[in-house]
């Protein structure tokens, strides 16, 4: 399972990269705005800075919602760095854009997926990744993990190469659940990744080992 971090915060990206377990980054306009990044030139510069930190794929989202606009923006993003994956919404023109980019060897991440039917269309169009938003589904009392299971079954049935990128991950159990049902990738905040480290028995066990070491040393 690949671990992506969902942020535009360079310090969080560096910290995750330093752990040695980071496989990529996802961003979106909201995350850029959260970091105070605005204006086309600044956004492109920030994407390049992210690419310079990580070794894996970096998802960069188009703003346009028409076919021509998505192609124009996507090609410009792809030219920034070979690590760039163009993030496309699952709308009618978005499906056409996914097919265009697939035919031209440009990696894509189909975003804002909330149903198995949307994921099926994305795979048919040749998306590199499909991003079902499990946390947002949970927010409205739908089972986000069940959607991952549905997509996994469909993709396995027809041997689609599109990778399932579980998005809107909120906490460590989301990560574990996604791993259990076969998501190829999860993207979440640094807090959720670091929370996987935590267990009270690890903390108490380590405290006991260190205390015993000190006792033995002082005898």
Short mmCIF file of C-alpha atoms in Angstrom, two decimals:
data_model
loop_
_atom_site.label_atom_id
_atom_site.label_comp_id
_atom_site.label_asym_id
_atom_site.label_seq_id
_atom_site.Cartn_x
_atom_site.Cartn_y
_atom_site.Cartn_z
CA UNK A 1 0.00 0.00 0.00
CA UNK A 2 1.36 3.39 -0.98
CA UNK A 3 1.28 6.28 1.49
CA UNK A 4 0.59 9.75 0.11
CA UNK A 5 0.27 12.86 2.24
CA UNK A 6 -2.65 15.18 1.56
CA UNK A 7 -1.30 18.67 2.10
CA UNK A 8 0.41 21.66 0.54
CA UNK A 9 2.42 22.32 3.72
CA UNK A 10 6.10 21.92 2.85
CA UNK A 11 7.17 21.22 6.43
CA UNK A 12 4.64 18.39 6.79
CA UNK A 13 5.77 16.96 3.45
CA UNK A 14 9.43 17.11 4.53
CA UNK A 15 8.62 15.41 7.84
CA UNK A 16 6.75 12.59 6.09
CA UNK A 17 9.54 12.24 3.53
CA UNK A 18 12.13 12.02 6.30
CA UNK A 19 10.23 9.09 7.83
CA UNK A 20 11.15 7.10 4.73
CA UNK A 21 7.61 5.85 4.06
CA UNK A 22 6.24 8.58 1.77
CA UNK A 23 5.28 7.56 -1.76
CA UNK A 24 3.66 10.78 -3.01
CA UNK A 25 1.63 13.91 -2.35
CA UNK A 26 -1.90 15.03 -3.16
CA UNK A 27 -3.01 18.64 -3.14
CA UNK A 28 -6.06 20.64 -4.15
CA UNK A 29 -7.02 24.32 -4.41
CA UNK A 30 -8.38 24.32 -0.84
CA UNK A 31 -5.08 23.01 0.56
CA UNK A 32 -3.15 25.60 -1.44
CA UNK A 33 -5.38 28.37 -0.08
CA UNK A 34 -4.88 27.05 3.46
CA UNK A 35 -1.14 27.67 3.05
CA UNK A 36 -1.75 31.15 1.63
CA UNK A 37 -0.66 30.15 -1.87
CA UNK A 38 -2.58 32.08 -4.52
CA UNK A 39 -2.05 33.30 -8.06
CA UNK A 40 -1.03 31.09 -10.95
CA UNK A 41 2.72 31.74 -10.75
CA UNK A 42 2.87 31.10 -7.00
CA UNK A 43 0.81 27.93 -7.29
CA UNK A 44 3.05 26.53 -10.04
CA UNK A 45 6.15 27.48 -8.07
CA UNK A 46 4.75 25.68 -5.01
CA UNK A 47 4.02 22.52 -6.99
CA UNK A 48 7.62 22.54 -8.20
CA UNK A 49 8.86 22.96 -4.63
CA UNK A 50 6.85 19.91 -3.59
CA UNK A 51 8.29 17.89 -6.47
CA UNK A 52 11.78 18.84 -5.33
CA UNK A 53 11.11 17.31 -1.88
CA UNK A 54 9.51 13.97 -2.73
CA UNK A 55 10.47 11.03 -4.90
CA UNK A 56 6.96 9.95 -5.92
CA UNK A 57 3.89 11.29 -7.69
CA UNK A 58 2.50 14.74 -6.91
CA UNK A 59 -1.16 15.34 -7.77
CA UNK A 60 -1.86 18.87 -9.03
CA UNK A 61 -5.46 19.85 -9.70
CA UNK A 62 -6.88 21.75 -12.64
CA UNK A 63 -9.30 24.61 -11.95
CA UNK A 64 -11.09 24.60 -15.32
CA UNK A 65 -14.27 22.54 -15.72
CA UNK A 66 -14.44 22.57 -19.53
CA UNK A 67 -12.52 20.14 -21.74
CA UNK A 68 -10.29 22.69 -23.48
CA UNK A 69 -9.46 24.42 -20.21
CA UNK A 70 -8.60 21.18 -18.45
CA UNK A 71 -6.32 20.13 -21.31
CA UNK A 72 -4.58 23.50 -21.34
CA UNK A 73 -4.05 23.58 -17.58
CA UNK A 74 -3.17 19.91 -17.36
CA UNK A 75 -0.49 20.10 -20.02
CA UNK A 76 1.03 23.13 -18.32
CA UNK A 77 1.09 21.29 -14.98
CA UNK A 78 2.59 18.17 -16.53
CA UNK A 79 5.42 20.23 -18.00
CA UNK A 80 6.52 21.32 -14.51
CA UNK A 81 7.98 17.96 -13.53
CA UNK A 82 7.71 14.30 -14.52
CA UNK A 83 6.31 13.57 -11.04
CA UNK A 84 3.18 15.65 -11.67
CA UNK A 85 -0.12 13.77 -11.87
CA UNK A 86 -2.93 15.91 -13.29
CA UNK A 87 -5.97 15.88 -11.01
CA UNK A 88 -9.27 15.88 -12.92
CA UNK A 89 -12.84 15.98 -11.49
CA UNK A 90 -15.26 13.21 -12.42
CA UNK A 91 -17.52 15.26 -14.66
CA UNK A 92 -18.44 14.70 -18.32
CA UNK A 93 -15.64 16.83 -19.74
CA UNK A 94 -13.38 15.41 -17.08
CA UNK A 95 -13.84 11.89 -18.44
CA UNK A 96 -12.95 13.17 -21.90
CA UNK A 97 -9.87 14.85 -20.44
CA UNK A 98 -8.83 11.63 -18.68
CA UNK A 99 -8.96 9.80 -21.98
CA UNK A 100 -6.99 12.55 -23.74
CA UNK A 101 -4.24 12.55 -21.12
CA UNK A 102 -4.12 8.75 -21.06
CA UNK A 103 -3.65 8.69 -24.84
CA UNK A 104 -0.84 11.26 -24.51
CA UNK A 105 1.05 9.51 -21.71
CA UNK A 106 0.19 12.02 -18.97
CA UNK A 107 -0.65 10.56 -15.55
CA UNK A 108 -4.01 11.47 -14.03
CA UNK A 109 -5.85 11.32 -10.74
CA UNK A 110 -9.65 11.32 -11.07
CA UNK A 111 -10.97 13.19 -8.04
CA UNK A 112 -14.27 13.78 -6.23
CA UNK A 113 -15.37 10.17 -6.71
CA UNK A 114 -18.28 9.10 -4.54
CA UNK A 115 -19.72 6.08 -6.36
CA UNK A 116 -18.61 2.85 -7.98
CA UNK A 117 -20.12 4.00 -11.29
CA UNK A 118 -17.90 7.09 -11.31
CA UNK A 119 -14.87 4.93 -10.55
CA UNK A 120 -15.78 2.58 -13.40
CA UNK A 121 -15.97 5.47 -15.88
CA UNK A 122 -12.60 6.80 -14.68
CA UNK A 123 -10.96 3.42 -15.20
CA UNK A 124 -12.52 3.03 -18.64
CA UNK A 125 -11.06 6.44 -19.57
CA UNK A 126 -7.60 5.31 -18.48
CA UNK A 127 -7.11 7.23 -15.23
CA UNK A 128 -3.86 6.43 -13.42
CA UNK A 129 -5.53 6.88 -10.04
CA UNK A 130 -9.12 7.17 -8.89
CA UNK A 131 -9.81 9.00 -5.63
CA UNK A 132 -12.92 7.96 -3.68
CA UNK A 133 -13.47 10.40 -0.79
CA UNK A 134 -14.20 8.06 2.11
CA UNK A 135 -14.26 10.64 4.91
CA UNK A 136 -16.80 12.84 3.15
CA UNK A 137 -19.03 9.82 2.59
CA UNK A 138 -18.78 8.94 6.29
CA UNK A 139 -19.82 12.54 7.06
CA UNK A 140 -23.22 11.97 5.43
CA UNK A 141 -23.73 8.50 6.96
CA UNK A 142 -22.57 6.48 3.96
CA UNK A 143 -19.90 3.79 4.32
CA UNK A 144 -16.74 5.05 2.61
CA UNK A 145 -14.87 1.79 3.13
CA UNK A 146 -17.68 -0.15 1.48
CA UNK A 147 -17.17 1.99 -1.61
CA UNK A 148 -13.48 1.01 -1.68
CA UNK A 149 -14.56 -2.65 -1.52
CA UNK A 150 -16.97 -2.18 -4.44
CA UNK A 151 -14.34 -0.50 -6.60
CA UNK A 152 -11.75 -3.15 -5.71
CA UNK A 153 -14.14 -5.91 -6.82
CA UNK A 154 -14.97 -4.17 -10.11
CA UNK A 155 -11.36 -3.38 -10.94
CA UNK A 156 -10.26 -6.93 -10.15
CA UNK A 157 -13.10 -8.38 -12.22
CA UNK A 158 -11.88 -6.59 -15.34
CA UNK A 159 -8.17 -6.22 -14.51
CA UNK A 160 -8.21 -2.43 -14.72
CA UNK A 161 -4.78 -0.92 -14.08
CA UNK A 162 -6.20 2.21 -12.43
CA UNK A 163 -5.04 2.41 -8.82
CA UNK A 164 -7.53 3.03 -6.01
CA UNK A 165 -6.34 6.06 -4.07
CA UNK A 166 -8.39 6.33 -0.87
CA UNK A 167 -8.83 10.05 -0.20
CA UNK A 168 -10.37 12.16 2.56
CA UNK A 169 -8.69 9.88 5.10
CA UNK A 170 -9.22 11.35 8.55
CA UNK A 171 -7.69 9.01 11.12
CA UNK A 172 -5.52 5.89 11.53
CA UNK A 173 -8.43 3.43 11.43
CA UNK A 174 -9.33 4.75 7.98
CA UNK A 175 -5.81 3.77 6.91
CA UNK A 176 -6.07 0.30 8.44
CA UNK A 177 -9.53 -0.28 6.95
CA UNK A 178 -8.32 0.81 3.51
CA UNK A 179 -5.38 -1.59 3.75
CA UNK A 180 -7.71 -4.43 4.75
CA UNK A 181 -9.97 -4.01 1.73
CA UNK A 182 -7.17 -3.55 -0.79
CA UNK A 183 -6.82 0.15 -1.56
CA UNK A 184 -3.65 0.64 -3.59
CA UNK A 185 -2.91 4.03 -2.06
CA UNK A 186 -4.14 6.13 0.83
CA UNK A 187 -3.72 9.87 1.14
CA UNK A 188 -4.21 11.61 4.45
CA UNK A 189 -2.83 14.24 6.81
CA UNK A 190 0.48 13.85 8.63
CA UNK A 191 -1.46 13.46 11.89
CA UNK A 192 -3.17 10.29 10.66
CA UNK A 193 0.12 8.80 9.47
CA UNK A 194 1.91 9.54 12.74
CA UNK A 195 -1.04 8.20 14.74
CA UNK A 196 -0.23 4.73 13.37
CA UNK A 197 2.85 4.80 15.60
CA UNK A 198 0.84 5.18 18.77
CA UNK A 199 -0.04 2.36 21.14
CA UNK A 200 -0.17 2.59 24.95
CA UNK A 201 1.60 -0.75 25.37
CA UNK A 202 4.47 0.47 23.21
CA UNK A 203 4.78 3.58 25.39
CA UNK A 204 4.58 1.68 28.68
CA UNK A 205 6.87 -1.08 27.44
CA UNK A 206 9.52 1.39 26.35
CA UNK A 207 9.26 3.24 29.66
CA UNK A 208 9.78 -0.05 31.52
CA UNK A 209 12.80 -1.02 29.40
CA UNK A 210 14.43 2.36 29.96
CA UNK A 211 13.72 2.30 33.70
CA UNK A 212 15.17 -1.20 34.02
CA UNK A 213 18.23 -0.10 32.06
CA UNK A 214 18.79 2.80 34.44
CA UNK A 215 18.44 0.52 37.47
CA UNK A 216 20.97 -1.96 36.09
CA UNK A 217 23.37 0.85 35.18
CA UNK A 218 23.26 2.30 38.70
CA UNK A 219 23.88 -0.95 40.56
#
